[in-house]
Amino acid sequence: MRTSIATVSLSGSLTEKLTAAARAGFDGVEIFENDLLASPLAPEEIRARCADLGLSIDLYQPMRDVEAVPEDEFARTLRRARHKFELMGRLGADTVLVCSSVSPLAEDDDALAAEQLARLADLAGDFGVRVAYEALAWGRHVSTYDHAWHIVETAGHPALGTCLDSFHILSRSSDPKDLKGIADIPGEKIFFLQLADAPLLGMDVLQWSRHHRCFPGQGGFDVTGLVHRILHTGYSGPLSLEVFNDVFRQAEAGPTAVDARRSLLVLQEELGRLGHELGEEQGVAALPAPAAPTAVAFAELVTPDAEPVSALLGALGFARTARHRGKPVELWEQGEARVLVNTGPAARRDGTTLAALGLECPDPAATARRAEALLAPVLPRRRAAEDAPLDAVAAPDGTELFLCATNRPGLPNWRADFEDVPHTPAAADGLRIDHVALTQPWHHFDEAVLFHRGVLGLEPRESVDVPDPYGLLRSRAVTGPGGGVRFPLTVGAAPGDDTAQARHIALAADDVVAAARRFTAAGGRLLPIPANYYDDLAARFEFADGELETYRALGILYDRDTHGVFRHCYTHTVGRVFFELVQRDGGYQGYGAANAPVRLAAQRAQR
Amino acid sequence: MRTSIATVSLSGSLTEKLTAAARAGFDGVEIFENDLLASPLAPEEIRARCADLGLSIDLYQPMRDVEAVPEDEFARTLRRARHKFELMGRLGADTVLVCSSVSPLAEDDDALAAEQLARLADLAGDFGVRVAYEALAWGRHVSTYDHAWHIVETAGHPALGTCLDSFHILSRSSDPKDLKGIADIPGEKIFFLQLADAPLLGMDVLQWSRHHRCFPGQGGFDVTGLVHRILHTGYSGPLSLEVFNDVFRQAEAGPTAVDARRSLLVLQEELGRLGHELGEEQGVAALPAPAAPTAVAFAELVTPDAEPVSALLGALGFARTARHRGKPVELWEQGEARVLVNTGPAARRDGTTLAALGLECPDPAATARRAEALLAPVLPRRRAAEDAPLDAVAAPDGTELFLCATNRPGLPNWRADFEDVPHTPAAADGLRIDHVALTQPWHHFDEAVLFHRGVLGLEPRESVDVPDPYGLLRSRAVTGPGGGVRFPLTVGAAPGDDTAQARHIALAADDVVAAARRFTAAGGRLLPIPANYYDDLAARFEFADGELETYRALGILYDRDTHGVFRHCYTHTVGRVFFELVQRDGGYQGYGAANAPVRLAAQRAQR
């Protein structure tokens, strides 16, 4: 099963796009006409560049407003087409995309459309070119795949087939009864298959298509189910991504191409499970299903100055229990929560950062193989000979993810690399890591969601907008089974906005009030929350005597959902990291998003 | 006629918002509940701050999901309401907004809704509070203003009235027959009027409302017409802006508040023309109608190094004809085009910039008065005693706009401040300034359009998206009568993106080919355009013998619209400025947007 990507899906010049597509492992590209026009390379040079990169040119696109027009207009179209077919010869591309017409000149006349498309195909045939006719979801008279196929069938020309596009099909309907017509199309008459996903937005379909497409698995369409149907027809051409997206247009082409290719690998894996032959991608299908991590084994802070971090951890009741045998890394523990403090060479001038996470994996080596197969950058092991072998990959945001086991027999044990040090016992709040809030760089939000889902098997939750005083943040959590791993992913309101650059580690306590009191008694500073917030709580909920006053005195925020209650408070920030103390009761599922505006405003006010 | 603004329309903390609203001249504010909750100020302190700033608190908002619910739910609502009414007493706010319910608990029962709202109004009355009930466009059972009014009328309670909101009304329908019910509402029962405009987008109304509202005159609604109808009912409360907008959330509060207030001044001016009494704003209504500038008298480049600019102007056939009597400013002319080159203290390190424009105004002093009344910052006159008095204002993007007359009897003449210098005559391409492309800072695009329309009387044209290799640019031209002044305004794909930071001056020539040849013969460098572009032109259009080869050799781009033909080419860039040579034939109206992607890619490739 070959994979391809349309150049319009990537940012930059044509050569940047081609290079990125090849590096990410695509087999071919669709050349978008505007990218060719803007390129200083002659078609022959583009052809040679693609050949050097190992890329085929699977499609030249698009031709528009071709069919069912008055004869004089069609004559001009044939003239234009002849130029394009010659160009395709120079380029070495043998399939051209024709989109259904949006021209006011087009008539609602299927017979005329079929007749003119057949004439176009006749001309194309002379140049060894095949014409793939596609229904745009907003086509003037032809807007559904079955209507386009009906016209292609009527034309009955060997050089004319149809092109299916998951966006155009699924944006109109995902009702199985609307999709069953796909089975009527002979696979060899499907000349091309373009794939895009999209979030389920209620908006004008043209704007939706031009600005909000995304890669399969990043949106709300069942792209896999659609491809499953299409492969049943016998279609054997490439799976090709065509994604118009405002963010991808701005992002660097390299990471976007990797994200794109990963989306297809995940799709192919799903197809393999549905019984499709994947050819050389069989390896992907043969991978073990993702086994999601069950817990955060540790969070690693990198800092140029351990003192403020140590003070904060100490106030939280952590004890410094061990240190690494060969590196300047200390282990702090309270209850089941573990934090590593690394003052080694990775420490950067911009202060304390949350740089790595240890993920407790059922089978770390299998997860590492899976991650590598899904294009996650594998990090070099910088370890001494005596250290436990520990695989690590980089998440799209640069966070190092250590795939590990903690004190589990028969598996390399990262904990054994640390030797215990004498220490006063930790406090007994029974802390464990509830969630880790991972802020994301502006261009990598959808990529992060796909990564955590596809590579680690975490499940994406609903996306929410959170108002910060200076803009809207977008937040979406990915979670593991049983809530053992929870990562709310958040992206700021604008690139360069540092609102969301501080990350935080949320520690669950059995009694958050007790934990908060211990923290302040130990000299910790909790984020002060305005009195107005508590007056509003009093209006919204009924509390036991003194309960609200306790929250007010400490700065504890309060939320309820249909399951239960959430109480939480925030420490001051060190560098780019702060902690949250939380208590989840009764199966509360969220992260206190209702309180986020107040928290964000309070943090702004602290600066 | 009092003016007000909802705090949610502005960015920042509550105190930043209040300060910005007061500085921009608003009489009052609506306090958005979340802004209060997040504020460290007690309600009494907020009240005092507003009083100090001369702001009344015209509305507290919102209460949600109040009406037509089961009795036990309504009991909780009354409990919550009592807290809010007490809070409003501390705040000194006497009107509360109640939005129509979106709760799944709400019943489709107008009688129940009226009965419960009357009970809420009873309680409100005890606290001296009035309840303004508003139909959200997406309300569960109540989504139109006339339905909300019907319920208010049924309730028949003196402390219960309705709130009208231009977004909720016009997003559903602007059909006059749907609006005529407004005349049936007694003005004294309209307790509040919220105004917002919005671009005409085909999308889910909730998302449209939450992210894309804008100030009146910036979108596609006839807000003035609606307010005209509402004032006829006898409504005498404030005109209050409530705008949810992703960009305004991020922008600085100060300029946004000025933009907001300007939108209301322009609206009030329009209302004055429709015969409404405006009270103390009568001064605005009495201003002369905007008299749009008829031409660009000059463009002023500020540069730390005149040499590259002089070389470029020289190659374009300009002659250095005069210099300022007292400042290091030179005048360059060719045909009717004038460019000032200023090497004075305003020159900044970041190189050559287009810093100012002279606008040939029918009555410069009247335009200056109008600009000042519409809150345009008036620039201090830095001139010697003998210089002509020249008014200047700053556009939102910081460009200095000199409102001037050139050699017109009876008016101060800026040209007289320059003394002629000996020079070789300019070339005779008959250049004139066709348009000046003004790139805009990220947060100020809608503000710029309103400024040029409201202050200068220029007319906004259609907004277009232009693909740059690294993102989509948004572009919208504002033009004067007869095309004497044309400013395409462009905003980049992202804040911090420098794609669109270079501005350019387009010079119209009678014969662009001759002008381009002269330029290259004089050593100028035209932007090279890829051969693929010309191959595509050959496919799209038919040309006379040799015509296309001429364009290809020089790098001239070609476009057609229904009126005529446009030929244009670009010089190299100096600092942040370049020039375009254009030839408009047959009444062509555009700016060659179809060619912009190729031009932008070629400029990227030059860097």
Tab-separated table of C-alpha atoms in Angstrom, chain A residues 233-569:
chain	number	residue	atom	x	y	z
A	233	THR	CA	-13.660	-2.331	-4.287
A	234	GLY	CA	-10.177	-3.526	-5.238
A	235	TYR	CA	-8.623	-0.057	-5.246
A	236	SER	CA	-4.874	-0.499	-5.168
A	237	GLY	CA	-3.548	3.009	-5.716
A	238	PRO	CA	-1.872	5.134	-3.077
A	239	LEU	CA	-3.369	6.472	0.112
A	240	SER	CA	-2.717	10.152	-0.374
A	241	LEU	CA	-3.094	12.947	2.128
A	242	GLU	CA	-4.557	16.229	0.966
A	243	VAL	CA	-4.897	18.580	3.892
A	244	PHE	CA	-5.587	22.312	3.776
A	245	ASN	CA	-4.932	23.637	7.255
A	246	ASP	CA	-4.051	27.138	8.409
A	247	VAL	CA	-1.699	25.903	11.106
A	248	PHE	CA	0.159	23.362	8.955
A	249	ARG	CA	0.686	26.138	6.378
A	250	GLN	CA	2.746	27.967	8.968
A	251	ALA	CA	4.469	25.068	10.663
A	252	GLU	CA	7.806	23.653	9.616
A	253	ALA	CA	7.420	21.140	6.802
A	254	GLY	CA	9.628	18.464	8.386
A	255	PRO	CA	7.648	17.761	11.554
A	256	THR	CA	4.347	18.146	9.690
A	257	ALA	CA	5.411	15.504	7.177
A	258	VAL	CA	6.341	13.120	9.998
A	259	ASP	CA	2.990	13.791	11.677
A	260	ALA	CA	1.270	13.117	8.351
A	261	ARG	CA	3.088	9.884	7.754
A	262	ARG	CA	2.433	8.730	11.304
A	263	SER	CA	-1.281	9.314	10.737
A	264	LEU	CA	-1.142	6.951	7.763
A	265	LEU	CA	0.833	4.327	9.675
A	266	VAL	CA	-1.812	4.333	12.383
A	267	LEU	CA	-4.507	4.153	9.720
A	268	GLN	CA	-2.723	1.259	8.032
A	269	GLU	CA	-2.408	-0.531	11.330
A	270	GLU	CA	-6.161	-0.214	11.788
A	271	LEU	CA	-6.711	-1.466	8.237
A	272	GLY	CA	-4.460	-4.419	8.925
A	273	ARG	CA	-6.623	-5.331	11.890
A	274	LEU	CA	-9.625	-5.177	9.595
A	275	GLY	CA	-7.936	-7.810	7.459
A	276	HIS	CA	-6.423	-5.773	4.642
A	277	GLU	CA	-3.139	-6.748	3.054
A	278	LEU	CA	-0.680	-3.935	3.610
A	279	GLY	CA	2.265	-5.089	1.513
A	280	GLU	CA	5.552	-3.762	2.815
A	281	GLU	CA	3.745	-2.007	5.659
A	282	GLN	CA	2.822	-5.411	7.077
A	283	GLY	CA	5.395	-4.660	9.738
A	284	VAL	CA	3.163	-1.981	11.148
A	285	ALA	CA	0.173	-4.269	11.271
A	286	ALA	CA	2.297	-6.854	12.996
A	287	LEU	CA	3.207	-4.519	15.825
A	288	PRO	CA	1.677	-5.260	19.165
A	289	ALA	CA	-1.385	-3.161	19.811
A	290	PRO	CA	-0.473	-0.146	21.882
A	291	ALA	CA	-0.333	-1.001	25.564
A	292	ALA	CA	-0.925	2.288	27.289
A	293	PRO	CA	1.309	3.215	30.211
A	294	THR	CA	-0.324	2.571	33.539
A	295	ALA	CA	1.293	5.317	35.572
A	296	VAL	CA	3.801	8.120	35.564
A	297	ALA	CA	6.848	6.470	37.105
A	298	PHE	CA	8.546	9.818	37.563
A	299	ALA	CA	8.599	13.378	36.372
A	300	GLU	CA	12.034	14.833	35.706
A	301	LEU	CA	12.805	18.483	36.279
A	302	VAL	CA	15.935	19.895	34.752
A	303	THR	CA	17.292	22.927	36.538
A	304	PRO	CA	20.423	25.026	36.685
A	305	ASP	CA	19.740	25.673	40.383
A	306	ALA	CA	18.385	22.873	42.537
A	307	GLU	CA	17.732	25.054	45.577
A	308	PRO	CA	14.307	26.565	44.750
A	309	VAL	CA	13.078	23.227	43.419
A	310	SER	CA	14.319	21.378	46.493
A	311	ALA	CA	12.615	23.933	48.733
A	312	LEU	CA	9.349	23.492	46.873
A	313	LEU	CA	9.531	19.695	46.955
A	314	GLY	CA	10.491	19.791	50.617
A	315	ALA	CA	7.483	21.949	51.461
A	316	LEU	CA	5.301	19.486	49.557
A	317	GLY	CA	6.550	16.810	51.953
A	318	PHE	CA	8.851	15.062	49.505
A	319	ALA	CA	12.042	13.517	50.810
A	320	ARG	CA	15.279	13.269	48.856
A	321	THR	CA	15.571	9.496	48.974
A	322	ALA	CA	18.238	8.578	46.460
A	323	ARG	CA	20.703	9.838	43.911
A	324	HIS	CA	21.854	8.516	40.571
A	325	ARG	CA	25.063	6.550	40.666
A	326	GLY	CA	26.676	8.398	37.801
A	327	LYS	CA	24.815	11.606	37.086
A	328	PRO	CA	23.807	14.701	39.020
A	329	VAL	CA	20.217	13.512	39.368
A	330	GLU	CA	18.348	13.228	42.646
A	331	LEU	CA	15.205	11.270	43.377
A	332	TRP	CA	12.524	12.844	45.568
A	333	GLU	CA	9.571	10.815	46.798
A	334	GLN	CA	6.349	11.203	48.689
A	335	GLY	CA	3.827	8.376	48.676
A	336	GLU	CA	3.857	6.995	45.133
A	337	ALA	CA	4.931	10.276	43.568
A	338	ARG	CA	8.493	10.493	42.318
A	339	VAL	CA	10.269	13.545	40.985
A	340	LEU	CA	13.796	13.564	39.594
A	341	VAL	CA	15.818	16.739	39.865
A	342	ASN	CA	18.527	16.885	37.231
A	343	THR	CA	21.255	19.505	37.449
A	344	GLY	CA	23.286	17.967	34.677
A	345	PRO	CA	24.380	19.443	31.371
A	346	ALA	CA	20.825	19.451	29.954
A	347	ALA	CA	19.994	22.296	32.369
A	348	ARG	CA	19.315	25.381	30.387
A	349	ARG	CA	19.607	29.009	31.161
A	350	ASP	CA	15.878	29.618	30.984
A	351	GLY	CA	15.453	28.004	34.319
A	352	THR	CA	13.667	25.011	35.682
A	353	THR	CA	11.708	22.968	33.149
A	354	LEU	CA	9.754	19.750	33.108
A	355	ALA	CA	11.929	17.935	30.611
A	356	ALA	CA	11.109	14.256	30.882
A	357	LEU	CA	8.572	11.751	32.101
A	358	GLY	CA	9.020	8.137	33.044
A	359	LEU	CA	6.099	6.094	31.799
A	360	GLU	CA	5.396	2.819	33.557
A	361	CYS	CA	4.839	0.551	30.545
A	362	PRO	CA	3.445	-3.016	30.601
A	363	ASP	CA	6.184	-3.988	28.136
A	364	PRO	CA	8.699	-1.162	27.759
A	365	ALA	CA	10.649	-2.792	24.936
A	366	ALA	CA	7.484	-3.413	22.895
A	367	THR	CA	6.367	0.173	23.389
A	368	ALA	CA	9.780	1.349	22.263
A	369	ARG	CA	9.581	-0.787	19.113
A	370	ARG	CA	6.124	0.522	18.429
A	371	ALA	CA	7.203	4.136	18.984
A	372	GLU	CA	10.125	3.764	16.632
A	373	ALA	CA	7.956	2.145	13.955
A	374	LEU	CA	5.606	5.096	14.303
A	375	LEU	CA	8.438	7.542	13.684
A	376	ALA	CA	8.952	8.771	17.209
A	377	PRO	CA	12.543	10.010	17.474
A	378	VAL	CA	14.418	7.487	19.559
A	379	LEU	CA	16.745	9.235	21.960
A	380	PRO	CA	20.339	8.084	22.247
A	381	ARG	CA	21.056	6.269	25.465
A	382	ARG	CA	23.477	8.390	27.374
A	383	ARG	CA	24.229	5.933	30.076
A	384	ALA	CA	27.068	4.281	31.806
A	385	ALA	CA	27.714	0.587	31.260
A	386	GLU	CA	26.271	-0.338	34.627
A	387	ASP	CA	22.987	1.589	34.167
A	388	ALA	CA	19.716	-0.153	33.349
A	389	PRO	CA	18.996	-0.050	29.631
A	390	LEU	CA	16.191	2.451	29.309
A	391	ASP	CA	14.487	3.316	26.035
A	392	ALA	CA	13.347	6.867	25.490
A	393	VAL	CA	11.594	8.678	22.689
A	394	ALA	CA	10.861	12.343	22.151
A	395	ALA	CA	7.264	13.544	22.092
A	396	PRO	CA	6.458	16.197	19.468
A	397	ASP	CA	6.880	18.921	22.079
A	398	GLY	CA	10.394	17.698	22.876
A	399	THR	CA	9.506	16.059	26.178
A	400	GLU	CA	11.631	12.963	26.706
A	401	LEU	CA	9.504	9.939	27.436
A	402	PHE	CA	11.300	7.134	29.234
A	403	LEU	CA	9.556	3.816	28.684
A	404	CYS	CA	10.273	2.042	31.911
A	405	ALA	CA	9.491	-0.445	34.622
A	406	THR	CA	9.881	0.258	38.314
A	407	ASN	CA	11.032	-2.573	40.528
A	408	ARG	CA	9.382	-5.175	38.291
A	409	PRO	CA	11.106	-8.577	38.238
A	410	GLY	CA	12.717	-9.561	34.968
A	411	LEU	CA	12.754	-6.051	33.538
A	412	PRO	CA	15.512	-3.464	33.566
A	413	ASN	CA	14.913	-1.326	36.632
A	414	TRP	CA	15.678	2.403	36.379
A	415	ARG	CA	15.340	2.641	40.154
A	416	ALA	CA	18.360	0.402	40.573
A	417	ASP	CA	20.526	3.104	39.004
A	418	PHE	CA	19.870	5.202	42.083
A	419	GLU	CA	21.489	4.589	45.419
A	420	ASP	CA	19.597	5.442	48.567
A	421	VAL	CA	20.757	8.359	50.663
A	422	PRO	CA	19.998	8.985	54.326
A	423	HIS	CA	16.918	11.123	54.688
A	424	THR	CA	14.173	12.236	57.011
A	425	PRO	CA	11.051	10.316	56.039
A	426	ALA	CA	8.697	11.984	53.633
A	427	ALA	CA	5.347	13.311	54.782
A	428	ALA	CA	2.435	10.918	54.651
A	429	ASP	CA	-0.080	12.643	52.413
A	430	GLY	CA	-0.058	9.581	50.171
A	431	LEU	CA	0.724	11.673	47.114
A	432	ARG	CA	0.627	10.230	43.627
A	433	ILE	CA	0.892	11.929	40.262
A	434	ASP	CA	-2.683	12.636	39.179
A	435	HIS	CA	-1.899	14.381	35.927
A	436	VAL	CA	0.857	16.262	34.168
A	437	ALA	CA	-0.217	19.331	32.207
A	438	LEU	CA	1.892	19.494	29.076
A	439	THR	CA	1.754	22.835	27.312
A	440	GLN	CA	2.391	22.504	23.605
A	441	PRO	CA	4.160	24.657	21.068
A	442	TRP	CA	1.707	26.561	18.847
A	443	HIS	CA	2.010	24.440	15.723
A	444	HIS	CA	2.024	20.998	17.276
A	445	PHE	CA	-1.274	20.530	19.050
A	446	ASP	CA	-3.015	18.087	16.702
A	447	GLU	CA	0.288	16.310	16.205
A	448	ALA	CA	0.614	15.813	19.960
A	449	VAL	CA	-2.851	14.325	20.269
A	450	LEU	CA	-2.151	11.874	17.438
A	451	PHE	CA	1.226	10.966	18.940
A	452	HIS	CA	-0.152	10.171	22.366
A	453	ARG	CA	-3.031	8.215	20.877
A	454	GLY	CA	-1.172	6.367	18.146
A	455	VAL	CA	2.177	5.731	19.782
A	456	LEU	CA	1.225	5.368	23.443
A	457	GLY	CA	-2.387	4.236	23.161
A	458	LEU	CA	-3.756	7.070	25.298
A	459	GLU	CA	-7.312	8.134	24.602
A	460	PRO	CA	-8.079	11.737	23.591
A	461	ARG	CA	-10.895	13.435	25.481
A	462	GLU	CA	-13.069	16.387	24.567
A	463	SER	CA	-11.356	19.604	23.482
A	464	VAL	CA	-12.216	22.674	25.550
A	465	ASP	CA	-11.530	26.404	25.233
A	466	VAL	CA	-10.274	28.071	28.397
A	467	PRO	CA	-10.317	31.866	28.655
A	468	ASP	CA	-7.085	33.351	29.934
A	469	PRO	CA	-7.090	37.129	30.573
A	470	TYR	CA	-5.030	37.570	27.407
A	471	GLY	CA	-6.550	35.021	25.065
A	472	LEU	CA	-8.286	31.697	24.670
A	473	LEU	CA	-6.318	28.560	25.412
A	474	ARG	CA	-7.246	25.235	23.859
A	475	SER	CA	-6.964	22.170	26.026
A	476	ARG	CA	-7.476	18.479	25.412
A	477	ALA	CA	-6.570	15.655	27.712
A	478	VAL	CA	-5.219	12.253	26.708
A	479	THR	CA	-5.659	9.538	29.294
A	480	GLY	CA	-4.716	5.938	29.938
A	481	PRO	CA	-6.902	3.143	31.220
A	482	GLY	CA	-8.144	3.666	34.762
A	483	GLY	CA	-6.813	7.215	34.816
A	484	GLY	CA	-3.302	6.037	35.703
A	485	VAL	CA	-1.874	8.460	33.164
A	486	ARG	CA	-3.508	11.771	32.412
A	487	PHE	CA	-1.933	14.480	30.281
A	488	PRO	CA	-3.975	17.597	29.641
A	489	LEU	CA	-2.389	19.098	26.512
A	490	THR	CA	-2.768	22.850	26.231
A	491	VAL	CA	-1.875	25.313	23.521
A	492	GLY	CA	-1.648	29.083	23.964
A	493	ALA	CA	-3.704	31.716	22.241
A	494	ALA	CA	-0.984	32.725	19.811
A	495	PRO	CA	2.494	31.692	18.794
A	496	GLY	CA	5.006	33.399	21.016
A	497	ASP	CA	2.428	33.736	23.759
A	498	ASP	CA	4.086	32.509	26.917
A	499	THR	CA	0.839	32.167	28.856
A	500	ALA	CA	0.855	28.466	28.601
A	501	GLN	CA	4.559	27.811	28.718
A	502	ALA	CA	4.624	26.858	32.370
A	503	ARG	CA	3.863	23.194	32.865
A	504	HIS	CA	2.626	21.626	35.989
A	505	ILE	CA	2.512	18.396	37.890
A	506	ALA	CA	-0.721	17.662	39.722
A	507	LEU	CA	-0.306	15.549	42.843
A	508	ALA	CA	-3.335	13.729	44.185
A	509	ALA	CA	-3.673	13.667	47.957
A	510	ASP	CA	-6.113	11.676	50.041
A	511	ASP	CA	-6.935	14.895	51.878
A	512	VAL	CA	-6.049	17.995	49.916
A	513	VAL	CA	-6.856	20.300	52.803
A	514	ALA	CA	-4.367	18.509	55.040
A	515	ALA	CA	-1.758	18.464	52.278
A	516	ALA	CA	-2.281	22.177	51.571
A	517	ARG	CA	-1.968	23.003	55.276
A	518	ARG	CA	1.219	20.995	55.584
A	519	PHE	CA	2.609	22.793	52.540
A	520	THR	CA	1.918	26.271	53.886
A	521	ALA	CA	3.111	25.307	57.363
A	522	ALA	CA	6.362	24.205	55.748
A	523	GLY	CA	6.799	27.631	54.187
A	524	GLY	CA	5.234	26.912	50.800
A	525	ARG	CA	3.180	29.607	49.108
A	526	LEU	CA	-0.170	28.653	47.573
A	527	LEU	CA	-1.588	30.752	44.787
A	528	PRO	CA	-3.928	33.330	46.343
A	529	ILE	CA	-7.460	33.100	44.970
A	530	PRO	CA	-9.737	36.188	44.997
A	531	ALA	CA	-12.478	36.425	47.622
A	532	ASN	CA	-15.011	37.048	44.838
A	533	TYR	CA	-14.481	33.494	43.701
A	534	TYR	CA	-15.581	32.136	47.084
A	535	ASP	CA	-18.597	34.436	47.217
A	536	ASP	CA	-19.621	32.921	43.900
A	537	LEU	CA	-19.056	29.377	45.191
A	538	ALA	CA	-21.387	30.197	48.066
A	539	ALA	CA	-24.026	31.235	45.550
A	540	ARG	CA	-23.596	28.091	43.469
A	541	PHE	CA	-23.218	25.312	45.995
A	542	GLU	CA	-24.143	24.491	49.566
A	543	PHE	CA	-21.285	23.643	51.871
A	544	ALA	CA	-20.955	22.160	55.331
A	545	ASP	CA	-20.273	24.624	58.115
A	546	GLY	CA	-16.782	26.048	57.841
A	547	GLU	CA	-15.971	24.157	54.646
A	548	LEU	CA	-15.973	27.172	52.360
A	549	GLU	CA	-13.986	29.198	54.883
A	550	THR	CA	-11.308	26.514	54.837
A	551	TYR	CA	-11.062	26.680	51.061
A	552	ARG	CA	-11.024	30.456	51.154
A	553	ALA	CA	-8.262	30.576	53.742
A	554	LEU	CA	-6.033	28.199	51.778
A	555	GLY	CA	-6.883	29.108	48.178
A	556	ILE	CA	-8.506	25.788	47.341
A	557	LEU	CA	-10.665	25.750	44.218
A	558	TYR	CA	-13.773	23.614	43.968
A	559	ASP	CA	-15.598	21.951	41.085
A	560	ARG	CA	-18.278	19.328	40.598
A	561	ASP	CA	-19.312	17.199	37.675
A	562	THR	CA	-22.052	14.602	37.381
A	563	HIS	CA	-19.765	12.052	39.050
A	564	GLY	CA	-18.135	13.797	41.928
A	565	VAL	CA	-16.147	16.612	43.428
A	566	PHE	CA	-12.721	18.084	42.678
A	567	ARG	CA	-10.712	20.215	45.082
A	568	HIS	CA	-7.402	21.695	44.001
A	569	CYS	CA	-4.823	24.379	44.719
